[in-house]
Short mmCIF file of C-alpha atoms in Angstrom, two decimals:
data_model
loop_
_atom_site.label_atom_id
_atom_site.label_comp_id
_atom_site.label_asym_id
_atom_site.label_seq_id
_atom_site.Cartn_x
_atom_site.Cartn_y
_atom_site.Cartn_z
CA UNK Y 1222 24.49 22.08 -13.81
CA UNK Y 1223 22.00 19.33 -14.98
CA UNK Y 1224 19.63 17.50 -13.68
CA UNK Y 1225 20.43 13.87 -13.26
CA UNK Y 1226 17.91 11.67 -14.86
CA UNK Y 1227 16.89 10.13 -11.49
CA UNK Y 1228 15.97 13.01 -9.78
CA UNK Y 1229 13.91 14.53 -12.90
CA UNK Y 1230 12.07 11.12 -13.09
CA UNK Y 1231 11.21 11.67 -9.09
CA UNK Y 1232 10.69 15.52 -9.89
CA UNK Y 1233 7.73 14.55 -12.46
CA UNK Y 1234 6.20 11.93 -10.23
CA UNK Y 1235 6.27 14.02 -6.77
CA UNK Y 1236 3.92 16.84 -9.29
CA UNK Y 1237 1.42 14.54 -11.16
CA UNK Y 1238 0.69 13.32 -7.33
CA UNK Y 1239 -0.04 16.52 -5.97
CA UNK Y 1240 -1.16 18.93 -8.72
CA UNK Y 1241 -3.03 16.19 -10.83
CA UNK Y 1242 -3.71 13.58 -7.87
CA UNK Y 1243 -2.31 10.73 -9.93
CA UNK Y 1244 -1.36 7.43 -8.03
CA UNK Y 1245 2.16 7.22 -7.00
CA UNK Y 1246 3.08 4.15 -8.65
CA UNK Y 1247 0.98 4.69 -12.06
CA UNK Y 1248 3.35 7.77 -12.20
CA UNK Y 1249 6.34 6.02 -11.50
CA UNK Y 1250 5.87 3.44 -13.80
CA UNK Y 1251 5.21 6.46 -16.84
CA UNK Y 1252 8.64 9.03 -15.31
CA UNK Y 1253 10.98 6.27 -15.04
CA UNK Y 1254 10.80 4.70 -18.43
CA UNK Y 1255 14.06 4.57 -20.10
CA UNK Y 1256 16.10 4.62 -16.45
CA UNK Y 1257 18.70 1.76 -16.09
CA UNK Y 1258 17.99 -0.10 -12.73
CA UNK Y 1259 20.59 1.90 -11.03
CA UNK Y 1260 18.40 5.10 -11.74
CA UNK Y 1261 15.28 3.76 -11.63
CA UNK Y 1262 15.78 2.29 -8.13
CA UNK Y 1263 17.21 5.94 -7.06
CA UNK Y 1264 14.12 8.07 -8.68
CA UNK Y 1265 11.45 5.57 -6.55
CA UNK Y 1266 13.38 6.25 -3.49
CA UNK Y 1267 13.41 9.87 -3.87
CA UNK Y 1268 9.99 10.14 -5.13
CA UNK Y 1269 8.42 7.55 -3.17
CA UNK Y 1270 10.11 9.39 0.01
CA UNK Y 1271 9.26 12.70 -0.78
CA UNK Y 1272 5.50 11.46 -1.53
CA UNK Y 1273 5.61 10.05 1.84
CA UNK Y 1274 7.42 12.40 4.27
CA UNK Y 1275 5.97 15.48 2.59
CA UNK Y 1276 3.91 16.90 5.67
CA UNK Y 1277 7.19 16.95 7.74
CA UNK Y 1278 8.89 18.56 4.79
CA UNK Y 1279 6.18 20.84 4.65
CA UNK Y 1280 6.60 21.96 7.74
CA UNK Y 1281 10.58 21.93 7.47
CA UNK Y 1282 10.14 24.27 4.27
CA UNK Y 1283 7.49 26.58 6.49
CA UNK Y 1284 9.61 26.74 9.84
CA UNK Y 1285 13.40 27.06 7.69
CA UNK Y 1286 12.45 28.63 5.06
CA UNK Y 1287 10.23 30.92 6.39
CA UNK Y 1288 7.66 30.44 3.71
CA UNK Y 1289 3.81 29.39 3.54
CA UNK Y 1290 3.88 26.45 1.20
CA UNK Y 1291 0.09 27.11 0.03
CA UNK Y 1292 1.79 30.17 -1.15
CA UNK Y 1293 4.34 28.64 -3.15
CA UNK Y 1294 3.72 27.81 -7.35
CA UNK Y 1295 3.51 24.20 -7.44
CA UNK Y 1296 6.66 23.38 -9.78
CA UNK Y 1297 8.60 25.21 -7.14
CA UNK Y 1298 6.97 23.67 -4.02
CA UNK Y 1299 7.59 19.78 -5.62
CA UNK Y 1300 11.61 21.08 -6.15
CA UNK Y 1301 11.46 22.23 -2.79
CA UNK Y 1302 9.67 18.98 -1.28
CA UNK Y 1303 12.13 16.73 -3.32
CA UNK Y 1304 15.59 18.83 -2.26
CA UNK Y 1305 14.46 18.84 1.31
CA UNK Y 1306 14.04 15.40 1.59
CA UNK Y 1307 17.45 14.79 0.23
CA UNK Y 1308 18.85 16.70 2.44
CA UNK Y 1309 16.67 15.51 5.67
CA UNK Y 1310 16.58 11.42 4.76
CA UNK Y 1311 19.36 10.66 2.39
CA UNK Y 1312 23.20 10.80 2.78
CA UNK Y 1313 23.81 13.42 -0.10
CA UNK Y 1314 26.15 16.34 -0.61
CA UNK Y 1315 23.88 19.61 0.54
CA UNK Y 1316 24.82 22.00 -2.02
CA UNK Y 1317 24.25 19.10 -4.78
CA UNK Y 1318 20.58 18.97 -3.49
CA UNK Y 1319 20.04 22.53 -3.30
CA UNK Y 1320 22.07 22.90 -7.16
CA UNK Y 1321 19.40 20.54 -9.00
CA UNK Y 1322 16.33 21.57 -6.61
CA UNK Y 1323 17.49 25.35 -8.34
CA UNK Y 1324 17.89 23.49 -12.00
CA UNK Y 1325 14.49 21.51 -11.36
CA UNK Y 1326 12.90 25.26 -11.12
CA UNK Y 1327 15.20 26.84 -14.13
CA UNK Y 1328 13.79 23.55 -16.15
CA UNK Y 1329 10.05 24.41 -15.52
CA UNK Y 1330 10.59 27.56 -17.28
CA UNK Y 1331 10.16 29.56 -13.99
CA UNK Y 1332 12.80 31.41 -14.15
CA UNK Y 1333 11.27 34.63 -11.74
CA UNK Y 1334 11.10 31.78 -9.04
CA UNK Y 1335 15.31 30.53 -9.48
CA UNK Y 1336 16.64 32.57 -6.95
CA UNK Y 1337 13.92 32.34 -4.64
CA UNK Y 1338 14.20 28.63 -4.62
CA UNK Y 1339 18.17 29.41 -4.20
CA UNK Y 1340 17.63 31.30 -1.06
CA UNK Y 1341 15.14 28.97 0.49
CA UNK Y 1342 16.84 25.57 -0.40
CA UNK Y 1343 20.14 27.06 1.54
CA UNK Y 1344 18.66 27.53 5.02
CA UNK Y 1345 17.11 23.78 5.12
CA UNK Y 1346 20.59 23.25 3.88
CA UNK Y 1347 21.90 23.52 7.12
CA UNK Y 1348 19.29 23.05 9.91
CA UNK Y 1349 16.74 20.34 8.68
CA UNK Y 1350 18.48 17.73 10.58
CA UNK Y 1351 18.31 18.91 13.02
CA UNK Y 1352 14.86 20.08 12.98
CA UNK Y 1353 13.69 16.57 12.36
CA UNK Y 1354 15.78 15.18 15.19
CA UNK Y 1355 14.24 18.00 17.74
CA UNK Y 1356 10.05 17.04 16.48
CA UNK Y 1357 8.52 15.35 19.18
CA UNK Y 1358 6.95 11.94 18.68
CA UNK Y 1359 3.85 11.78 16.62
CA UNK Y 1360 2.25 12.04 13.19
CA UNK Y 1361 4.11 15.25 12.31
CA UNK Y 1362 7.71 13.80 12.89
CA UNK Y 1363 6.46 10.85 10.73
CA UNK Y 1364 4.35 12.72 8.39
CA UNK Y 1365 0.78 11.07 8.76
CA UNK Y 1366 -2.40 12.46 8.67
CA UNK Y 1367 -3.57 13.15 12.97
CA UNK Y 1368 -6.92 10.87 12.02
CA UNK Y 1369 -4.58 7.72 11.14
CA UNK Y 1370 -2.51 7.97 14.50
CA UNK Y 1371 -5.46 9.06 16.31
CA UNK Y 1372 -7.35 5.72 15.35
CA UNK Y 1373 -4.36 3.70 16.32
CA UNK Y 1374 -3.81 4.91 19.23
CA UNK Y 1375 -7.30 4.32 20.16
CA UNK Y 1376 -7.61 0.62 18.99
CA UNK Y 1377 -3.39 -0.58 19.88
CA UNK Y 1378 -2.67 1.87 22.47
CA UNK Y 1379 0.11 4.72 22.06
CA UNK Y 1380 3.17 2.91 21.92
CA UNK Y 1381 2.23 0.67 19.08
CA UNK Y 1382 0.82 3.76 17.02
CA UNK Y 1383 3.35 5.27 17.07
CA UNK Y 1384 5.70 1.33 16.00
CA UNK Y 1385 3.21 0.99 12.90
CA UNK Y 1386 3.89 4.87 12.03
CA UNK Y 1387 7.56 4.00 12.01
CA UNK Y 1388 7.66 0.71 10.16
CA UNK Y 1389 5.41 1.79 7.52
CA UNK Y 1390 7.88 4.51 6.47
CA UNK Y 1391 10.48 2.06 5.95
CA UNK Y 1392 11.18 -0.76 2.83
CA UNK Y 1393 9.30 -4.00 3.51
CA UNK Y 1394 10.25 -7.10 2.52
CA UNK Y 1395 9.91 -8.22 -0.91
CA UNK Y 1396 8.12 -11.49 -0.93
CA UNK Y 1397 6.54 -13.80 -3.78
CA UNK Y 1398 4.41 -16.56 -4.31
CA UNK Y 1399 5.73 -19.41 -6.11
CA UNK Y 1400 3.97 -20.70 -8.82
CA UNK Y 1401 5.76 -23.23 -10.56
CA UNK Y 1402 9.04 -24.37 -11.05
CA UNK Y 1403 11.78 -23.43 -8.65
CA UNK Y 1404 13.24 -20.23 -7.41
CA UNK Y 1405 16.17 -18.42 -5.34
CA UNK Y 1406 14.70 -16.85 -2.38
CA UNK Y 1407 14.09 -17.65 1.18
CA UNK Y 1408 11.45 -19.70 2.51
CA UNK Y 1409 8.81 -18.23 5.25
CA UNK Y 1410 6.34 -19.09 7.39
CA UNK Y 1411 3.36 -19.25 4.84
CA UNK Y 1412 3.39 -21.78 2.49
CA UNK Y 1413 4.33 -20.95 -1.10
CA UNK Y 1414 5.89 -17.35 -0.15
CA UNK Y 1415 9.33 -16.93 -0.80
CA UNK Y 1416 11.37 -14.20 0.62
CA UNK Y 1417 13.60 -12.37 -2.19
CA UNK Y 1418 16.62 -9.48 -2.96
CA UNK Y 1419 14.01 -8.83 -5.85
CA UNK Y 1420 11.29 -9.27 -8.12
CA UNK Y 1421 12.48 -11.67 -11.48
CA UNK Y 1422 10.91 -9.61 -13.92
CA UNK Y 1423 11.30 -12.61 -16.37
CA UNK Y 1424 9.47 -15.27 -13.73
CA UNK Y 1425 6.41 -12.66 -14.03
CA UNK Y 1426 6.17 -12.37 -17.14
CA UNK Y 1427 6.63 -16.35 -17.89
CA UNK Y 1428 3.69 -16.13 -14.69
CA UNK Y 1429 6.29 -18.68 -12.40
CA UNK Y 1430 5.95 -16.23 -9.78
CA UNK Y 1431 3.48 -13.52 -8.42
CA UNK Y 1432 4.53 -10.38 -6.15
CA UNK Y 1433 2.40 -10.87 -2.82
CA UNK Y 1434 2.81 -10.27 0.63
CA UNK Y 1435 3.22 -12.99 3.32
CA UNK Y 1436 -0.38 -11.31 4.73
CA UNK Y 1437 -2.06 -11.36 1.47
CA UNK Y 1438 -1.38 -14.74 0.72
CA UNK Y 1439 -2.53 -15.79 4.57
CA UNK Y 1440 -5.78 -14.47 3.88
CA UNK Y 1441 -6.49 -17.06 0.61
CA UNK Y 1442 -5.17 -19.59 2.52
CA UNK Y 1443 -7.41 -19.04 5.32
CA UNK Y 1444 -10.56 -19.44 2.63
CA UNK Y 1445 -9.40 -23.47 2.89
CA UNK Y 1446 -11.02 -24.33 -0.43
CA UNK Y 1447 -11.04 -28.02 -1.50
CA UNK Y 1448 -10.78 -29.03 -5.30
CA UNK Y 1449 -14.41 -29.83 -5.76
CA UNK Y 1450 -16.34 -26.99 -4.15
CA UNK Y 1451 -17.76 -23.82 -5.56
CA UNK Y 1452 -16.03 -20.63 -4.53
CA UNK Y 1453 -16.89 -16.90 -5.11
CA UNK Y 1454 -13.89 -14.38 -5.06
CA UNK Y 1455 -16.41 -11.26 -4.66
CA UNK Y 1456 -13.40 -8.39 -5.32
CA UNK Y 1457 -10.88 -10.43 -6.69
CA UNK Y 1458 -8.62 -8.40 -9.18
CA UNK Y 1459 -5.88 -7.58 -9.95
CA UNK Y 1460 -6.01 -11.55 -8.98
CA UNK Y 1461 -3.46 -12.19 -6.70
CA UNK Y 1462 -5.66 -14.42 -4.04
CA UNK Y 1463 -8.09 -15.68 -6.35
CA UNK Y 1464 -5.51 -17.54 -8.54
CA UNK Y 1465 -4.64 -18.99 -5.15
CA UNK Y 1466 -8.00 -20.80 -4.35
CA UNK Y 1467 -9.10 -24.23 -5.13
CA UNK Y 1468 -11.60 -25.32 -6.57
CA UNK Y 1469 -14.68 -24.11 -9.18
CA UNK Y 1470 -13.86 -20.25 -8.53
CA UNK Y 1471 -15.79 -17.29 -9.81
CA UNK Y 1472 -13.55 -13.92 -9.58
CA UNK Y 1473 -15.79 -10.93 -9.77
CA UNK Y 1474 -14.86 -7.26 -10.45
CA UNK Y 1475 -17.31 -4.01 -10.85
CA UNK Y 1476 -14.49 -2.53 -13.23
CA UNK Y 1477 -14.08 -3.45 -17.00
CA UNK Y 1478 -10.76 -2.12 -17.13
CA UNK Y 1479 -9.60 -4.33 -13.85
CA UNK Y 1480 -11.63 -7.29 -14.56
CA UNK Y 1481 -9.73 -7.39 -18.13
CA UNK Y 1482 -6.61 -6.84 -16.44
CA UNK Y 1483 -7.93 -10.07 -13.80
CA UNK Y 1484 -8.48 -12.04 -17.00
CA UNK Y 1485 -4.91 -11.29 -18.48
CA UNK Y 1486 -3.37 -12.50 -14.88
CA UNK Y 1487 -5.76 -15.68 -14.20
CA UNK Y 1488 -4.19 -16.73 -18.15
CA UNK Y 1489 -0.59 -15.79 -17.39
CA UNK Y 1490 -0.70 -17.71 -13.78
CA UNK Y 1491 -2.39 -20.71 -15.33
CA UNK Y 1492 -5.30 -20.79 -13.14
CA UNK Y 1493 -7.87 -22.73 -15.21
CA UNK Y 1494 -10.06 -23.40 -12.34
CA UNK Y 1495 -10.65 -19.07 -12.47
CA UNK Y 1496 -13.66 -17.70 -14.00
CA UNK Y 1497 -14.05 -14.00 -14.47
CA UNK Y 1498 -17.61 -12.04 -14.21
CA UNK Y 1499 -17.51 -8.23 -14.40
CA UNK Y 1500 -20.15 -7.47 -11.77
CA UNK Y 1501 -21.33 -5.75 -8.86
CA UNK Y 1502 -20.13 -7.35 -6.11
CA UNK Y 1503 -23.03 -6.04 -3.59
CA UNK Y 1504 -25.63 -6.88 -6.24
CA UNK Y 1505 -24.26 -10.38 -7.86
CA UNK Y 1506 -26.01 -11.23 -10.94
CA UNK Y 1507 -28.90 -14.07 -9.60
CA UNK Y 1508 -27.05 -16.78 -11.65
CA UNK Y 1509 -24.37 -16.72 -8.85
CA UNK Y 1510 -25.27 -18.86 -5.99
CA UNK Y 1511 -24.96 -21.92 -3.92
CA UNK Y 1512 -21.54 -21.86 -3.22
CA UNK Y 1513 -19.50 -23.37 -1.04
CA UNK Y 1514 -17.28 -20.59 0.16
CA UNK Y 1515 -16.47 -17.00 -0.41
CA UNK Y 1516 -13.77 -14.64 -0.10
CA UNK Y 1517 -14.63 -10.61 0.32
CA UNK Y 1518 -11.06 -9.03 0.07
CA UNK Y 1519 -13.31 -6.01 0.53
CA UNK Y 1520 -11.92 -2.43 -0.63
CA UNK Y 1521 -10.65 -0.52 2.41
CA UNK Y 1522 -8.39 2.30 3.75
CA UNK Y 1523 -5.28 0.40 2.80
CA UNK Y 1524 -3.95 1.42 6.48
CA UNK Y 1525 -1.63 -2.00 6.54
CA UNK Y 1526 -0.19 -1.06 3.13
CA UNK Y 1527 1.17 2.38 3.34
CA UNK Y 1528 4.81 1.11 3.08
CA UNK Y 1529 3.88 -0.12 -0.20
CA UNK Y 1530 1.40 2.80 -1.49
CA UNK Y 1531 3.37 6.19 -0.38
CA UNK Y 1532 0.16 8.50 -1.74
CA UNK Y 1533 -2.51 6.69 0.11
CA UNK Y 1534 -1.96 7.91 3.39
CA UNK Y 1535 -2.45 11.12 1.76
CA UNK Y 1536 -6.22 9.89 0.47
CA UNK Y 1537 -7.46 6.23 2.51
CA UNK Y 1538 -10.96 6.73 4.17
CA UNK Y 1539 -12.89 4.32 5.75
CA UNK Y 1540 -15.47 1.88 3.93
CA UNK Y 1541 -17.20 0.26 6.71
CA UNK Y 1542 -20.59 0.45 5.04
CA UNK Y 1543 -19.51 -0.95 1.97
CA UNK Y 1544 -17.47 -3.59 3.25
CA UNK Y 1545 -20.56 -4.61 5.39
CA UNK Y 1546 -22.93 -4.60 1.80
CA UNK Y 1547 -20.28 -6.43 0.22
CA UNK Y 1548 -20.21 -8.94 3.17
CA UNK Y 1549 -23.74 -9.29 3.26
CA UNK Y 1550 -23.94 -10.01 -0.50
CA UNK Y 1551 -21.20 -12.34 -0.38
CA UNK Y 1552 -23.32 -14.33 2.28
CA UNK Y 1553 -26.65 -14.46 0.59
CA UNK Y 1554 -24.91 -16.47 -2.28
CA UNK Y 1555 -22.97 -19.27 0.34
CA UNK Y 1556 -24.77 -22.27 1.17
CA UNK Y 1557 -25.70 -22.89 4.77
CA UNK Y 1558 -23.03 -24.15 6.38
CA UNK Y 1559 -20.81 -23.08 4.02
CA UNK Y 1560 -17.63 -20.63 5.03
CA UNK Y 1561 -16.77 -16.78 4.08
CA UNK Y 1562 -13.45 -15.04 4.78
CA UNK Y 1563 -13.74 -11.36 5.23
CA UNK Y 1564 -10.28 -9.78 4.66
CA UNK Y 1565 -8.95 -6.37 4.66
CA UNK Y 1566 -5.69 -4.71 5.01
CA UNK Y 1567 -6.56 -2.30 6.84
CA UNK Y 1568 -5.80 -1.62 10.65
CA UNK Y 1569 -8.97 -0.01 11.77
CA UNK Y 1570 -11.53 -1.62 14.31
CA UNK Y 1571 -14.36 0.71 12.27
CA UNK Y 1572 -13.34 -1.69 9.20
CA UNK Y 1573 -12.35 -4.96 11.40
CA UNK Y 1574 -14.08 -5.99 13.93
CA UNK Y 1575 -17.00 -3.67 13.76
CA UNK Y 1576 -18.13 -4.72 10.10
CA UNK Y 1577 -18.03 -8.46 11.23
CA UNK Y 1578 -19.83 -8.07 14.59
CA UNK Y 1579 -22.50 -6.03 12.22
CA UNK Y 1580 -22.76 -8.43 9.66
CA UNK Y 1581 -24.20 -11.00 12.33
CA UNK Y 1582 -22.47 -13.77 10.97
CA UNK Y 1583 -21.29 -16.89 13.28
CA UNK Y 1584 -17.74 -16.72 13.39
CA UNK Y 1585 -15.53 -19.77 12.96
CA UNK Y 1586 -12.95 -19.53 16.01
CA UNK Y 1587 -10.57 -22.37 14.80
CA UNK Y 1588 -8.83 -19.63 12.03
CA UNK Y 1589 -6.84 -18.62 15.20
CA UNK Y 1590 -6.06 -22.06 16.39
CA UNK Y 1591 -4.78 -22.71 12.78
CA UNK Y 1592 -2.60 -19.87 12.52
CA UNK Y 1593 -1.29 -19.06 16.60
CA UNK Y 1594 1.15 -16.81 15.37
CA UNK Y 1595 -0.70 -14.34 13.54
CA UNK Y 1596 -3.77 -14.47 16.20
CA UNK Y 1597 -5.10 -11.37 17.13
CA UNK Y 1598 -3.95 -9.45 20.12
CA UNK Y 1599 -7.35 -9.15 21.83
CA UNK Y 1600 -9.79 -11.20 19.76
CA UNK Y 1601 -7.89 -14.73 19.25
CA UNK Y 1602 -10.73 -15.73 17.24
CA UNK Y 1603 -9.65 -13.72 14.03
CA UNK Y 1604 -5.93 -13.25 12.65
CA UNK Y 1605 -4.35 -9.31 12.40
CA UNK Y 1606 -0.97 -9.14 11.02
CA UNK Y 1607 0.70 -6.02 12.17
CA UNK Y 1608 3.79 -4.38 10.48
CA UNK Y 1609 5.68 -3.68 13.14
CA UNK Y 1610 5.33 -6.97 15.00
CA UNK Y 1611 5.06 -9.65 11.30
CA UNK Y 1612 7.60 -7.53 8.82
CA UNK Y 1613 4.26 -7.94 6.79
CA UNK Y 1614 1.34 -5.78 5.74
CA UNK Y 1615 -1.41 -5.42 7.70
CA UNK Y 1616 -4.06 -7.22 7.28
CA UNK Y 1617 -7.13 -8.14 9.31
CA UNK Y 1618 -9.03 -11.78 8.38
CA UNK Y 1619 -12.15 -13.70 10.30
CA UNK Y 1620 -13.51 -16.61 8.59
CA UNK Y 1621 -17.35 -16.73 9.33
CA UNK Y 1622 -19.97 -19.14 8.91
CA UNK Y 1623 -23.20 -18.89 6.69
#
């Protein structure tokens, strides 16, 4: 039996992510070239899911199979990981999963292990299901890390924990911003975002249309630049929000390699008014000042985004210090008077709240009167979009004053 191309694609992305700790997506985009859609869309399912649910296939694989899986070779544990979660999430015949788990193994030249994987693919084979169905509620049945549930449950209580856990291991919605010209998708409530069955590869290209979420594109909106003022974008590639604002705007990134890749989107969106400067962000160069308004779309733990990023779960840590240098920075260079947005999509008072409240800044309580729907659950003065409750990422946003 061979391997379909599909499920080799997701075979050699589920192993670069956890024997060379490559990015999910970076992987993807290398495994699946050469797939049609139809098998391209299948090997990001499988790999994306496997990437995801792999601590309650872990333990699936340790309980049914009666193996340790830090005792496992790696090529053998990823075949494992990717047959189980066939057999435990997706509608597919059991003995084809356990077949090309078996012919994953043969193919990695591990031919001592073929049996062995055999044996221990055919007792999932007929219990996982069940296994899965008996796990209690929690961050094991939907394979999270205890610190991320234990930090929701602390700031949203336990009942919406354990809501975000589930939404963010299903598909989100596909939304985009239009740029120009016209398009065939749904309208939603943010301006400009269009709901869609997918991305038109051609529109990107042409730059008509950018892929954003409804709660990225809230927090550039929520800047509220006007055509003449000055504004500083402070960690603004791969560009998405700073292509958005009005005005004079200054786009700054610390890496070469993302600020060229910011300079390659600002051309292909159009966005004359964008100006890119390859920088520190918590030491600006002393050329950058007096400006009107500022956006920090500060690096975070990504913990609205894990729908979208299956590894990062796997890796987010907090950056409250950081995003409070970055803030700080950001403010120095604002006129007085003038407005910043601090935005993260995260879902984590440590990076919220706390970073603002430590900053010291004034904040400007009309955001929430601006946007009722997407006000905060206990501090109406800032906006938190919330997965579970928006069909959106997660994103936290307080516009301050300087």
């Amino acid at each position: 039996m061979s391997v379909t191309p599909a499920r080799r694609a997701a075979y050699d992305v589920v192993r670069r992510v956890f024997e060379d700790d490559a990015y999910a997506d970076r992987a993807f985009r290398s495994a699946s070239q050469g797939l049609d859609e139809r098998d391209r869309a299948l090997a990001q399912r499988l790999a994306y899911g496997t990437v995801q649910r792999v601590r309650t296939l872990d333990h699936a694989i340790e309980t049914l199979g009666r193996r340790p899986v830090r005792k496992l070779d790696a090529p053998v544990l990823a075949a494992l990981r990717l047959g189980a979660y066939q057999l435990g999430y997706l509608e597919v015949a059991p003995h084809a999963a356990v077949n090309e788990s078996v012919e994953l193994v043969r193919a990695a030249h591990l031919e001592r292990a073929v049996a062995f994987t055999n044996a221990v693919m055919r007792r999932p084979a007929g219990g996982i299901r069940a296994l899965l169905d008996s796990l209690p509620e929690g961050p094991l049945k939907h394979s999270y890390p205890d610190w991320i549930f234990d930090v929701w449950q602390r700031d949203f209580g336990e009942e919406d924990a354990l809501a975000l856990m589930r939404a963010q291991n299903e598909p989100q919605e596909t939304v985009v911003r239009l740029v120009r010209g016209e398009i065939d998708g749904e309208p939603t409530d943010i301006p400009g975002a269009y709901r869609v069955a997918r991305v038109d590869e051609h529109a990107l290209d042409e730059g008509r249309v950018w892929p954003q979420s409804r709660a990225s594109q809230l927090a550039a909106l929520a800047v509220g630049a006007g055509e003449d003022e000055r504004v500083l974008d402070s960690c603004a590639a791969p560009g998405g929000k700073a292509t958005m604002l009005r005005g004079d705007v200054t786009a700054v990134e610390l890496n070469e390699a993302r600020a060229r890749e910011l300079e390659e989107n600002v051309r292909r969106l159009g966005a004359a008014n964008v100006h890119v400067v390859c920088a520190d962000a918590t030491k600006l160069p002393p050329a950058l000042e007096g400006f009107d308004r500022a956006l920090v779309d500060a690096p975070c733990s990504g913990l609205g985004v894990l729908a979208r990023r299956p590894d990062l779960r796997w890796r987010a840590r907090p950056l409250p210090d950081l995003q409070l240098a970055l803030l700080r920075a950001a403010a120095e260079r604002v006129k007085p008077g003038g407005a910043l947005v601090y935005a993260v999509c995260t879902l984590n008072v440590d990076e919220n709240e706390a970073v603002v409240e430590a900053s010291g800044l004034p904040v400007d309580a009309s955001l929430g009167d601006e946007w009722p729907q997407f006000r905060h659950p206990r501090r109406p003065e800032f906006l938190l979009t919330l997965p579970h409750l928006h069909g959106t990422s997660g994103f936290f946003i307080a516009r301050l004053k300087a």
